[in-house]
Amino acid sequence: MNALTFSAALITFVSVVGPPKVLLSFAHLAKLHPPRQLRTIALLSCGAAIFIGLVVSLTAPVLLDLFHISTPALLLAGGIIFFLYAVGLVLGIPTGVDALSEETPDVTSGLRELLVPFVVSPLAMTALLIEATARDSWS
């Protein structure tokens, strides 16, 4: 039995990695950057997210074996991260765009701001590692 079914993967994508968080970050960036920089930021962040996702997905079993992390321990850590994130949302602790200060609009700061909700977050990495350990083929 797979630890992560298709429906669970879709729910995880929409709630953790997905469109709402990316769109909110992109909307915040749209206030600060001209359209040409926005296109550059979107293209670079999509490419970086795909690259990071592929690297983590392909090296997950090796990394988990190297650091002696079992799948149940990963599931427990993922649950704790989800819980802490939910408590932070309920209590109104600033995360993401709210926690960032107004900087001078450049591509690097925009790339960092868009990559965090896209893929480089503890929630996304945990979901990706769990999915990668649940499969045993390239698909």
PDB file of C-alpha atoms in Angstrom:
ATOM      1  CA  MET A   1       0.000   0.000   0.000  1.00  0.00           C
ATOM      2  CA  ASN A   2       1.382   3.403  -0.968  1.00  0.00           C
ATOM      3  CA  ALA A   3       1.904   5.985   1.755  1.00  0.00           C
ATOM      4  CA  LEU A   4       0.628   8.669  -0.588  1.00  0.00           C
ATOM      5  CA  THR A   5      -2.220   8.025  -3.021  1.00  0.00           C
ATOM      6  CA  PHE A   6      -3.109  10.250  -5.950  1.00  0.00           C
ATOM      7  CA  SER A   7      -5.885  12.024  -4.055  1.00  0.00           C
ATOM      8  CA  ALA A   8      -3.614  12.617  -1.060  1.00  0.00           C
ATOM      9  CA  ALA A   9      -0.913  13.952  -3.394  1.00  0.00           C
ATOM     10  CA  LEU A  10      -3.400  16.364  -4.977  1.00  0.00           C
ATOM     11  CA  ILE A  11      -4.613  17.583  -1.585  1.00  0.00           C
ATOM     12  CA  THR A  12      -1.017  18.014  -0.433  1.00  0.00           C
ATOM     13  CA  PHE A  13      -0.128  19.941  -3.591  1.00  0.00           C
ATOM     14  CA  VAL A  14      -3.073  22.325  -3.298  1.00  0.00           C
ATOM     15  CA  SER A  15      -2.746  22.918   0.449  1.00  0.00           C
ATOM     16  CA  VAL A  16       1.035  22.948   0.829  1.00  0.00           C
ATOM     17  CA  VAL A  17       2.796  23.715  -2.402  1.00  0.00           C
ATOM     18  CA  GLY A  18       0.069  24.778  -4.665  1.00  0.00           C
ATOM     19  CA  PRO A  19      -1.487  27.600  -6.507  1.00  0.00           C
ATOM     20  CA  PRO A  20      -2.910  29.732  -3.671  1.00  0.00           C
ATOM     21  CA  LYS A  21       0.450  30.390  -2.041  1.00  0.00           C
ATOM     22  CA  VAL A  22       2.271  30.919  -5.319  1.00  0.00           C
ATOM     23  CA  LEU A  23      -0.431  33.293  -6.550  1.00  0.00           C
ATOM     24  CA  LEU A  24      -0.341  35.317  -3.332  1.00  0.00           C
ATOM     25  CA  SER A  25       3.432  35.647  -3.539  1.00  0.00           C
ATOM     26  CA  PHE A  26       3.254  36.543  -7.220  1.00  0.00           C
ATOM     27  CA  ALA A  27       0.590  39.178  -6.518  1.00  0.00           C
ATOM     28  CA  HIS A  28       2.852  40.710  -3.884  1.00  0.00           C
ATOM     29  CA  LEU A  29       5.729  40.704  -6.371  1.00  0.00           C
ATOM     30  CA  ALA A  30       3.538  42.335  -9.028  1.00  0.00           C
ATOM     31  CA  LYS A  31       3.213  45.422  -6.826  1.00  0.00           C
ATOM     32  CA  LEU A  32       6.993  45.822  -6.581  1.00  0.00           C
ATOM     33  CA  HIS A  33       8.419  44.700  -9.941  1.00  0.00           C
ATOM     34  CA  PRO A  34       7.936  45.773 -13.558  1.00  0.00           C
ATOM     35  CA  PRO A  35       6.412  43.187 -15.965  1.00  0.00           C
ATOM     36  CA  ARG A  36       9.761  42.278 -17.562  1.00  0.00           C
ATOM     37  CA  GLN A  37      11.265  41.394 -14.166  1.00  0.00           C
ATOM     38  CA  LEU A  38       8.103  39.471 -13.239  1.00  0.00           C
ATOM     39  CA  ARG A  39       8.473  37.257 -16.307  1.00  0.00           C
ATOM     40  CA  THR A  40      12.133  36.645 -15.485  1.00  0.00           C
ATOM     41  CA  ILE A  41      11.320  35.813 -11.867  1.00  0.00           C
ATOM     42  CA  ALA A  42       8.511  33.439 -12.879  1.00  0.00           C
ATOM     43  CA  LEU A  43      10.666  31.646 -15.456  1.00  0.00           C
ATOM     44  CA  LEU A  44      13.664  31.271 -13.125  1.00  0.00           C
ATOM     45  CA  SER A  45      11.577  30.146 -10.148  1.00  0.00           C
ATOM     46  CA  CYS A  46       9.703  27.548 -12.220  1.00  0.00           C
ATOM     47  CA  GLY A  47      12.961  26.177 -13.576  1.00  0.00           C
ATOM     48  CA  ALA A  48      14.574  26.120 -10.135  1.00  0.00           C
ATOM     49  CA  ALA A  49      11.503  24.462  -8.586  1.00  0.00           C
ATOM     50  CA  ILE A  50      11.514  21.724 -11.229  1.00  0.00           C
ATOM     51  CA  PHE A  51      15.256  21.170 -10.773  1.00  0.00           C
ATOM     52  CA  ILE A  52      15.040  21.050  -6.962  1.00  0.00           C
ATOM     53  CA  GLY A  53      12.018  18.749  -7.089  1.00  0.00           C
ATOM     54  CA  LEU A  54      13.732  16.328  -9.456  1.00  0.00           C
ATOM     55  CA  VAL A  55      16.968  16.269  -7.457  1.00  0.00           C
ATOM     56  CA  VAL A  56      15.176  15.684  -4.143  1.00  0.00           C
ATOM     57  CA  SER A  57      12.863  13.110  -5.672  1.00  0.00           C
ATOM     58  CA  LEU A  58      15.664  11.130  -7.298  1.00  0.00           C
ATOM     59  CA  THR A  59      18.049  11.286  -4.338  1.00  0.00           C
ATOM     60  CA  ALA A  60      15.472  10.842  -1.548  1.00  0.00           C
ATOM     61  CA  PRO A  61      16.095   7.131  -0.899  1.00  0.00           C
ATOM     62  CA  VAL A  62      19.862   7.665  -0.846  1.00  0.00           C
ATOM     63  CA  LEU A  63      19.605  10.701   1.441  1.00  0.00           C
ATOM     64  CA  LEU A  64      17.227   8.987   3.838  1.00  0.00           C
ATOM     65  CA  ASP A  65      19.516   5.939   4.014  1.00  0.00           C
ATOM     66  CA  LEU A  66      22.577   8.143   4.456  1.00  0.00           C
ATOM     67  CA  PHE A  67      21.041   9.989   7.417  1.00  0.00           C
ATOM     68  CA  HIS A  68      19.281   6.829   8.772  1.00  0.00           C
ATOM     69  CA  ILE A  69      15.783   8.316   8.544  1.00  0.00           C
ATOM     70  CA  SER A  70      12.965   5.785   8.332  1.00  0.00           C
ATOM     71  CA  THR A  71       9.672   6.368   6.534  1.00  0.00           C
ATOM     72  CA  PRO A  72       7.650   6.374   9.798  1.00  0.00           C
ATOM     73  CA  ALA A  73      10.027   8.981  11.259  1.00  0.00           C
ATOM     74  CA  LEU A  74       9.614  11.077   8.124  1.00  0.00           C
ATOM     75  CA  LEU A  75       5.824  10.793   8.373  1.00  0.00           C
ATOM     76  CA  LEU A  76       5.948  11.846  12.034  1.00  0.00           C
ATOM     77  CA  ALA A  77       8.206  14.817  11.279  1.00  0.00           C
ATOM     78  CA  GLY A  78       5.938  15.804   8.401  1.00  0.00           C
ATOM     79  CA  GLY A  79       2.900  15.679  10.672  1.00  0.00           C
ATOM     80  CA  ILE A  80       4.648  17.868  13.250  1.00  0.00           C
ATOM     81  CA  ILE A  81       5.603  20.387  10.555  1.00  0.00           C
ATOM     82  CA  PHE A  82       2.008  20.465   9.243  1.00  0.00           C
ATOM     83  CA  PHE A  83       0.704  20.948  12.792  1.00  0.00           C
ATOM     84  CA  LEU A  84       3.123  23.771  13.626  1.00  0.00           C
ATOM     85  CA  TYR A  85       2.317  25.499  10.338  1.00  0.00           C
ATOM     86  CA  ALA A  86      -1.419  25.231  11.060  1.00  0.00           C
ATOM     87  CA  VAL A  87      -0.959  26.619  14.596  1.00  0.00           C
ATOM     88  CA  GLY A  88       1.052  29.502  13.131  1.00  0.00           C
ATOM     89  CA  LEU A  89      -1.768  30.257  10.683  1.00  0.00           C
ATOM     90  CA  VAL A  90      -4.414  30.161  13.434  1.00  0.00           C
ATOM     91  CA  LEU A  91      -2.395  32.375  15.792  1.00  0.00           C
ATOM     92  CA  GLY A  92      -1.515  34.808  13.014  1.00  0.00           C
ATOM     93  CA  ILE A  93       2.250  34.361  13.191  1.00  0.00           C
ATOM     94  CA  PRO A  94       3.651  36.095  10.104  1.00  0.00           C
ATOM     95  CA  THR A  95       5.037  33.715   7.485  1.00  0.00           C
ATOM     96  CA  GLY A  96       5.976  34.105   3.866  1.00  0.00           C
ATOM     97  CA  VAL A  97       5.056  37.428   2.294  1.00  0.00           C
ATOM     98  CA  ASP A  98       3.866  38.974   5.571  1.00  0.00           C
ATOM     99  CA  ALA A  99       7.211  38.366   7.263  1.00  0.00           C
ATOM    100  CA  LEU A 100       9.266  39.931   4.484  1.00  0.00           C
ATOM    101  CA  SER A 101      10.303  43.536   4.686  1.00  0.00           C
ATOM    102  CA  GLU A 102       9.946  45.866   1.761  1.00  0.00           C
ATOM    103  CA  GLU A 103      13.177  45.568  -0.197  1.00  0.00           C
ATOM    104  CA  THR A 104      14.387  47.187  -3.347  1.00  0.00           C
ATOM    105  CA  PRO A 105      12.748  45.294  -6.183  1.00  0.00           C
ATOM    106  CA  ASP A 106      15.351  43.059  -7.815  1.00  0.00           C
ATOM    107  CA  VAL A 107      15.217  39.654  -9.448  1.00  0.00           C
ATOM    108  CA  THR A 108      17.089  37.859  -6.647  1.00  0.00           C
ATOM    109  CA  SER A 109      14.712  38.942  -3.881  1.00  0.00           C
ATOM    110  CA  GLY A 110      11.730  38.172  -6.107  1.00  0.00           C
ATOM    111  CA  LEU A 111      13.109  34.742  -6.940  1.00  0.00           C
ATOM    112  CA  ARG A 112      13.600  33.961  -3.261  1.00  0.00           C
ATOM    113  CA  GLU A 113      10.105  35.159  -2.386  1.00  0.00           C
ATOM    114  CA  LEU A 114       8.475  33.072  -5.118  1.00  0.00           C
ATOM    115  CA  LEU A 115      10.553  29.924  -4.546  1.00  0.00           C
ATOM    116  CA  VAL A 116       9.673  29.583  -0.865  1.00  0.00           C
ATOM    117  CA  PRO A 117       5.945  28.864  -1.355  1.00  0.00           C
ATOM    118  CA  PHE A 118       6.605  27.095  -4.660  1.00  0.00           C
ATOM    119  CA  VAL A 119       8.834  24.247  -3.525  1.00  0.00           C
ATOM    120  CA  VAL A 120      11.622  25.210  -1.120  1.00  0.00           C
ATOM    121  CA  SER A 121       9.629  25.030   2.086  1.00  0.00           C
ATOM    122  CA  PRO A 122       9.714  22.430   4.853  1.00  0.00           C
ATOM    123  CA  LEU A 123       6.158  21.362   4.034  1.00  0.00           C
ATOM    124  CA  ALA A 124       6.872  20.876   0.338  1.00  0.00           C
ATOM    125  CA  MET A 125      10.150  19.055   0.930  1.00  0.00           C
ATOM    126  CA  THR A 126       8.513  16.709   3.458  1.00  0.00           C
ATOM    127  CA  ALA A 127       5.678  15.922   1.047  1.00  0.00           C
ATOM    128  CA  LEU A 128       8.168  15.322  -1.758  1.00  0.00           C
ATOM    129  CA  LEU A 129      10.326  13.018   0.388  1.00  0.00           C
ATOM    130  CA  ILE A 130       7.291  11.022   1.523  1.00  0.00           C
ATOM    131  CA  GLU A 131       6.122  10.631  -2.070  1.00  0.00           C
ATOM    132  CA  ALA A 132       9.594   9.639  -3.235  1.00  0.00           C
ATOM    133  CA  THR A 133       9.942   6.924  -0.579  1.00  0.00           C
ATOM    134  CA  ALA A 134       6.495   5.513  -1.394  1.00  0.00           C
ATOM    135  CA  ARG A 135       7.389   4.665  -5.008  1.00  0.00           C
ATOM    136  CA  ASP A 136       9.845   2.152  -6.369  1.00  0.00           C
ATOM    137  CA  SER A 137       9.966   3.093 -10.052  1.00  0.00           C
ATOM    138  CA  TRP A 138      10.712   6.138 -12.228  1.00  0.00           C
ATOM    139  CA  SER A 139       7.013   6.951 -12.565  1.00  0.00           C
TER     140      SER A 139
END
